[in-house]
Amino acid sequence: MKRHDIFSIQAALADALAKAIPSGSLDTLPPIEKPKDKGHGDFASPAALVLAKKLKRPPMELAQEIVRKLPPSPDLLSEVKVAPPGFINLRLSPAIFSQSLAEVLALGEKYGASDRNRDIHILLEFVSANPTGPLNVVNARAAVLGDCIAKLIRVSGGKVETEYYINDTGNQARLFGESLEAAISRVRGTPKDAPEGGYQGAYMDDLARDYLARDPKLMDADFNTSCKRLGEWGMDRVVQWHREALERYGVQFDQWFSERRGLHDTGLVEKTLSKLKEDGLTYQKDGAVWIKTSEHGAHKDEVLLKSNGIPAYIVA
C-alpha cells in the first residue's frame, strides 16, 4: 500500500475482510467504522453482525472465523480482535504512521491532493454583495466558505472558476444614484434627504466627496440622467472597495461579472425579452409584461418588465 491516507487504509481493510468472508454471502460489505472508544482499536467492522443474520449463525462465532481467514498483513495491522456482540476490531501497525509522516514531508504542499473530483467543472459564485455599500461580516463569512470550497475542489482534481456577480442595475441602481445625488447636495452645503428606501450613512457622504474630487462633470441638468450616471459611477467605486477589501482578506476571483455591462449593455436582456414574446410566452397586465410560468409548472406567473420599463431581476 503506497498511500497511507484514511481512504486507502479503509479500502485495504475492506479488501482484506472481503477475502475472509464466504463468497456471495454479502452483496456489499458494511462500512469500516471508527470505534467511539479508542481502546477498541483504530477501526472496526460489523461485517460478522450483518452476515450472522443472513447465515443464521452466532455473530461471535462467525467473527472468529472471519478473523482466522484474514490474510496476514503485518504492514497494515498489528492486532485484530473480536469483541461482543461480534465486532471485529482492528489496530493499525505503527509502521503506517511513520511511513505516512515520511510521505507528508516528501510531498510538501502537494500532500492531500488527488484526482478524486477530476470530472467536476463548475462556475462557483459567492459573496456577490450588492454594490450599494461596504462589505460586512456576513460577506466575510461567505468569502471564507466560497474560497475554501473552490480550493478543496481544485486540490481534489476538479476545475473551478470563481465569479463575483455584480448586481449593478435595476431599481436598486436607480435608488443608489438618487441617494448619491442627495449626498452630493449635502456635501455641497444644501441639506437633502435620500429617497424613500434609498441608501444613507457616512459612507455615502464619503462617496460624494470622492466624486466631487474626481469627476464632477457627471452631473447633468436632467435629474434622471444625472442619477443614472451617478449610480453607475458610484457602484463602480463601491465594487472597487469590495475588490480591495477581499484582496486584503486573501480572497481573489477569476472574474467579476457586471450584470449591467455583461447582460444589459450587450443587448442580451432585450434579446431574451423579444424571444419570449415571439414564442407567445408573455402577456401584458397592469402596464407590466409577465411570463406565463404558471402554465409550465410554477405556482404563479412572474413579472419580466415592470410598469416603469425596468426589466425585473429574473430576466437577467
PDB file of N, CA, C and O in Angstrom, residues 210-244:
ATOM      1  N   ASP A 210     -15.648  61.916  -2.649  1.00  0.00           N
ATOM      2  CA  ASP A 210     -14.767  61.254  -3.610  1.00  0.00           C
ATOM      3  C   ASP A 210     -15.166  61.646  -5.030  1.00  0.00           C
ATOM      4  O   ASP A 210     -14.326  61.962  -5.873  1.00  0.00           O
ATOM      5  N   TYR A 211     -16.466  61.651  -5.286  1.00  0.00           N
ATOM      6  CA  TYR A 211     -16.979  62.019  -6.605  1.00  0.00           C
ATOM      7  C   TYR A 211     -16.613  63.460  -6.964  1.00  0.00           C
ATOM      8  O   TYR A 211     -16.115  63.751  -8.057  1.00  0.00           O
ATOM      9  N   LEU A 212     -16.855  64.368  -6.023  1.00  0.00           N
ATOM     10  CA  LEU A 212     -16.586  65.787  -6.285  1.00  0.00           C
ATOM     11  C   LEU A 212     -15.105  66.046  -6.544  1.00  0.00           C
ATOM     12  O   LEU A 212     -14.737  66.946  -7.304  1.00  0.00           O
ATOM     13  N   ALA A 213     -14.249  65.236  -5.900  1.00  0.00           N
ATOM     14  CA  ALA A 213     -12.810  65.408  -6.083  1.00  0.00           C
ATOM     15  C   ALA A 213     -12.320  64.792  -7.393  1.00  0.00           C
ATOM     16  O   ALA A 213     -11.264  65.169  -7.905  1.00  0.00           O
ATOM     17  N   ARG A 214     -13.110  63.866  -7.943  1.00  0.00           N
ATOM     18  CA  ARG A 214     -12.652  63.126  -9.121  1.00  0.00           C
ATOM     19  C   ARG A 214     -13.334  63.566 -10.419  1.00  0.00           C
ATOM     20  O   ARG A 214     -12.671  63.886 -11.399  1.00  0.00           O
ATOM     21  N   ASP A 215     -14.670  63.514 -10.446  1.00  0.00           N
ATOM     22  CA  ASP A 215     -15.353  63.641 -11.725  1.00  0.00           C
ATOM     23  C   ASP A 215     -16.680  64.383 -11.619  1.00  0.00           C
ATOM     24  O   ASP A 215     -17.732  63.817 -11.927  1.00  0.00           O
ATOM     25  N   PRO A 216     -16.683  65.644 -11.210  1.00  0.00           N
ATOM     26  CA  PRO A 216     -17.941  66.371 -11.024  1.00  0.00           C
ATOM     27  C   PRO A 216     -18.713  66.622 -12.315  1.00  0.00           C
ATOM     28  O   PRO A 216     -19.882  66.988 -12.285  1.00  0.00           O
ATOM     29  N   LYS A 217     -18.107  66.398 -13.479  1.00  0.00           N
ATOM     30  CA  LYS A 217     -18.794  66.658 -14.745  1.00  0.00           C
ATOM     31  C   LYS A 217     -19.921  65.676 -15.034  1.00  0.00           C
ATOM     32  O   LYS A 217     -20.708  65.840 -15.971  1.00  0.00           O
ATOM     33  N   LEU A 218     -20.030  64.618 -14.219  1.00  0.00           N
ATOM     34  CA  LEU A 218     -21.109  63.654 -14.421  1.00  0.00           C
ATOM     35  C   LEU A 218     -22.476  64.259 -14.137  1.00  0.00           C
ATOM     36  O   LEU A 218     -23.494  63.754 -14.596  1.00  0.00           O
ATOM     37  N   MET A 219     -22.522  65.315 -13.360  1.00  0.00           N
ATOM     38  CA  MET A 219     -23.798  65.956 -13.054  1.00  0.00           C
ATOM     39  C   MET A 219     -24.387  66.528 -14.339  1.00  0.00           C
ATOM     40  O   MET A 219     -23.677  67.044 -15.211  1.00  0.00           O
ATOM     41  N   ASP A 220     -25.713  66.404 -14.478  1.00  0.00           N
ATOM     42  CA  ASP A 220     -26.398  66.829 -15.688  1.00  0.00           C
ATOM     43  C   ASP A 220     -27.607  67.659 -15.304  1.00  0.00           C
ATOM     44  O   ASP A 220     -28.149  67.517 -14.202  1.00  0.00           O
ATOM     45  N   ALA A 221     -28.061  68.508 -16.228  1.00  0.00           N
ATOM     46  CA  ALA A 221     -29.243  69.321 -15.935  1.00  0.00           C
ATOM     47  C   ALA A 221     -30.470  68.444 -15.730  1.00  0.00           C
ATOM     48  O   ALA A 221     -31.364  68.774 -14.946  1.00  0.00           O
ATOM     49  N   ASP A 222     -30.523  67.343 -16.426  1.00  0.00           N
ATOM     50  CA  ASP A 222     -31.654  66.427 -16.287  1.00  0.00           C
ATOM     51  C   ASP A 222     -31.439  65.511 -15.089  1.00  0.00           C
ATOM     52  O   ASP A 222     -30.442  64.797 -15.014  1.00  0.00           O
ATOM     53  N   PHE A 223     -32.385  65.554 -14.139  1.00  0.00           N
ATOM     54  CA  PHE A 223     -32.243  64.809 -12.883  1.00  0.00           C
ATOM     55  C   PHE A 223     -32.070  63.312 -13.114  1.00  0.00           C
ATOM     56  O   PHE A 223     -31.169  62.685 -12.555  1.00  0.00           O
ATOM     57  N   ASN A 224     -32.917  62.729 -13.960  1.00  0.00           N
ATOM     58  CA  ASN A 224     -32.870  61.285 -14.191  1.00  0.00           C
ATOM     59  C   ASN A 224     -31.549  60.866 -14.833  1.00  0.00           C
ATOM     60  O   ASN A 224     -30.962  59.840 -14.468  1.00  0.00           O
ATOM     61  N   THR A 225     -31.086  61.664 -15.791  1.00  0.00           N
ATOM     62  CA  THR A 225     -29.812  61.345 -16.451  1.00  0.00           C
ATOM     63  C   THR A 225     -28.665  61.445 -15.456  1.00  0.00           C
ATOM     64  O   THR A 225     -27.762  60.590 -15.429  1.00  0.00           O
ATOM     65  N   SER A 226     -28.699  62.486 -14.632  1.00  0.00           N
ATOM     66  CA  SER A 226     -27.650  62.659 -13.622  1.00  0.00           C
ATOM     67  C   SER A 226     -27.616  61.470 -12.663  1.00  0.00           C
ATOM     68  O   SER A 226     -26.549  60.925 -12.367  1.00  0.00           O
ATOM     69  N   CYS A 227     -28.797  61.079 -12.179  1.00  0.00           N
ATOM     70  CA  CYS A 227     -28.867  59.985 -11.202  1.00  0.00           C
ATOM     71  C   CYS A 227     -28.409  58.672 -11.813  1.00  0.00           C
ATOM     72  O   CYS A 227     -27.768  57.858 -11.143  1.00  0.00           O
ATOM     73  N   LYS A 228     -28.731  58.464 -13.087  1.00  0.00           N
ATOM     74  CA  LYS A 228     -28.289  57.228 -13.756  1.00  0.00           C
ATOM     75  C   LYS A 228     -26.765  57.184 -13.828  1.00  0.00           C
ATOM     76  O   LYS A 228     -26.135  56.179 -13.491  1.00  0.00           O
ATOM     77  N   ARG A 229     -26.177  58.290 -14.253  1.00  0.00           N
ATOM     78  CA  ARG A 229     -24.709  58.348 -14.361  1.00  0.00           C
ATOM     79  C   ARG A 229     -24.048  58.245 -12.992  1.00  0.00           C
ATOM     80  O   ARG A 229     -23.032  57.561 -12.826  1.00  0.00           O
ATOM     81  N   LEU A 230     -24.631  58.947 -12.015  1.00  0.00           N
ATOM     82  CA  LEU A 230     -24.070  58.897 -10.664  1.00  0.00           C
ATOM     83  C   LEU A 230     -24.163  57.485 -10.087  1.00  0.00           C
ATOM     84  O   LEU A 230     -23.242  57.011  -9.419  1.00  0.00           O
ATOM     85  N   GLY A 231     -25.291  56.807 -10.343  1.00  0.00           N
ATOM     86  CA  GLY A 231     -25.467  55.446  -9.836  1.00  0.00           C
ATOM     87  C   GLY A 231     -24.424  54.505 -10.411  1.00  0.00           C
ATOM     88  O   GLY A 231     -23.831  53.696  -9.680  1.00  0.00           O
ATOM     89  N   GLU A 232     -24.171  54.635 -11.702  1.00  0.00           N
ATOM     90  CA  GLU A 232     -23.172  53.772 -12.352  1.00  0.00           C
ATOM     91  C   GLU A 232     -21.773  54.075 -11.830  1.00  0.00           C
ATOM     92  O   GLU A 232     -20.996  53.169 -11.526  1.00  0.00           O
ATOM     93  N   TRP A 233     -21.466  55.377 -11.731  1.00  0.00           N
ATOM     94  CA  TRP A 233     -20.147  55.772 -11.207  1.00  0.00           C
ATOM     95  C   TRP A 233     -19.980  55.291  -9.774  1.00  0.00           C
ATOM     96  O   TRP A 233     -18.948  54.721  -9.406  1.00  0.00           O
ATOM     97  N   GLY A 234     -20.996  55.537  -8.945  1.00  0.00           N
ATOM     98  CA  GLY A 234     -20.907  55.174  -7.531  1.00  0.00           C
ATOM     99  C   GLY A 234     -20.793  53.673  -7.318  1.00  0.00           C
ATOM    100  O   GLY A 234     -20.013  53.217  -6.473  1.00  0.00           O
ATOM    101  N   MET A 235     -21.559  52.893  -8.074  1.00  0.00           N
ATOM    102  CA  MET A 235     -21.480  51.439  -7.918  1.00  0.00           C
ATOM    103  C   MET A 235     -20.105  50.917  -8.335  1.00  0.00           C
ATOM    104  O   MET A 235     -19.572  49.995  -7.716  1.00  0.00           O
ATOM    105  N   ASP A 236     -19.539  51.504  -9.384  1.00  0.00           N
ATOM    106  CA  ASP A 236     -18.189  51.104  -9.788  1.00  0.00           C
ATOM    107  C   ASP A 236     -17.183  51.366  -8.667  1.00  0.00           C
ATOM    108  O   ASP A 236     -16.270  50.569  -8.427  1.00  0.00           O
ATOM    109  N   ARG A 237     -17.352  52.497  -7.970  1.00  0.00           N
ATOM    110  CA  ARG A 237     -16.448  52.817  -6.875  1.00  0.00           C
ATOM    111  C   ARG A 237     -16.624  51.835  -5.713  1.00  0.00           C
ATOM    112  O   ARG A 237     -15.654  51.379  -5.113  1.00  0.00           O
ATOM    113  N   VAL A 238     -17.883  51.501  -5.394  1.00  0.00           N
ATOM    114  CA  VAL A 238     -18.145  50.567  -4.298  1.00  0.00           C
ATOM    115  C   VAL A 238     -17.592  49.182  -4.637  1.00  0.00           C
ATOM    116  O   VAL A 238     -17.025  48.506  -3.772  1.00  0.00           O
ATOM    117  N   VAL A 239     -17.730  48.771  -5.884  1.00  0.00           N
ATOM    118  CA  VAL A 239     -17.173  47.476  -6.306  1.00  0.00           C
ATOM    119  C   VAL A 239     -15.655  47.489  -6.126  1.00  0.00           C
ATOM    120  O   VAL A 239     -15.056  46.483  -5.728  1.00  0.00           O
ATOM    121  N   GLN A 240     -15.037  48.634  -6.398  1.00  0.00           N
ATOM    122  CA  GLN A 240     -13.597  48.745  -6.179  1.00  0.00           C
ATOM    123  C   GLN A 240     -13.270  48.590  -4.700  1.00  0.00           C
ATOM    124  O   GLN A 240     -12.271  47.956  -4.342  1.00  0.00           O
ATOM    125  N   TRP A 241     -14.114  49.141  -3.824  1.00  0.00           N
ATOM    126  CA  TRP A 241     -13.938  48.925  -2.378  1.00  0.00           C
ATOM    127  C   TRP A 241     -13.997  47.430  -2.071  1.00  0.00           C
ATOM    128  O   TRP A 241     -13.187  46.918  -1.295  1.00  0.00           O
ATOM    129  N   HIS A 242     -14.965  46.750  -2.674  1.00  0.00           N
ATOM    130  CA  HIS A 242     -15.120  45.303  -2.441  1.00  0.00           C
ATOM    131  C   HIS A 242     -13.865  44.552  -2.882  1.00  0.00           C
ATOM    132  O   HIS A 242     -13.382  43.655  -2.181  1.00  0.00           O
ATOM    133  N   ARG A 243     -13.359  44.909  -4.061  1.00  0.00           N
ATOM    134  CA  ARG A 243     -12.147  44.258  -4.577  1.00  0.00           C
ATOM    135  C   ARG A 243     -10.982  44.424  -3.597  1.00  0.00           C
ATOM    136  O   ARG A 243     -10.283  43.461  -3.268  1.00  0.00           O
ATOM    137  N   GLU A 244     -10.783  45.655  -3.167  1.00  0.00           N
ATOM    138  CA  GLU A 244      -9.649  45.947  -2.278  1.00  0.00           C
ATOM    139  C   GLU A 244      -9.800  45.240  -0.934  1.00  0.00           C
ATOM    140  O   GLU A 244      -8.822  44.711  -0.386  1.00  0.00           O
TER     141      GLU A 244
END
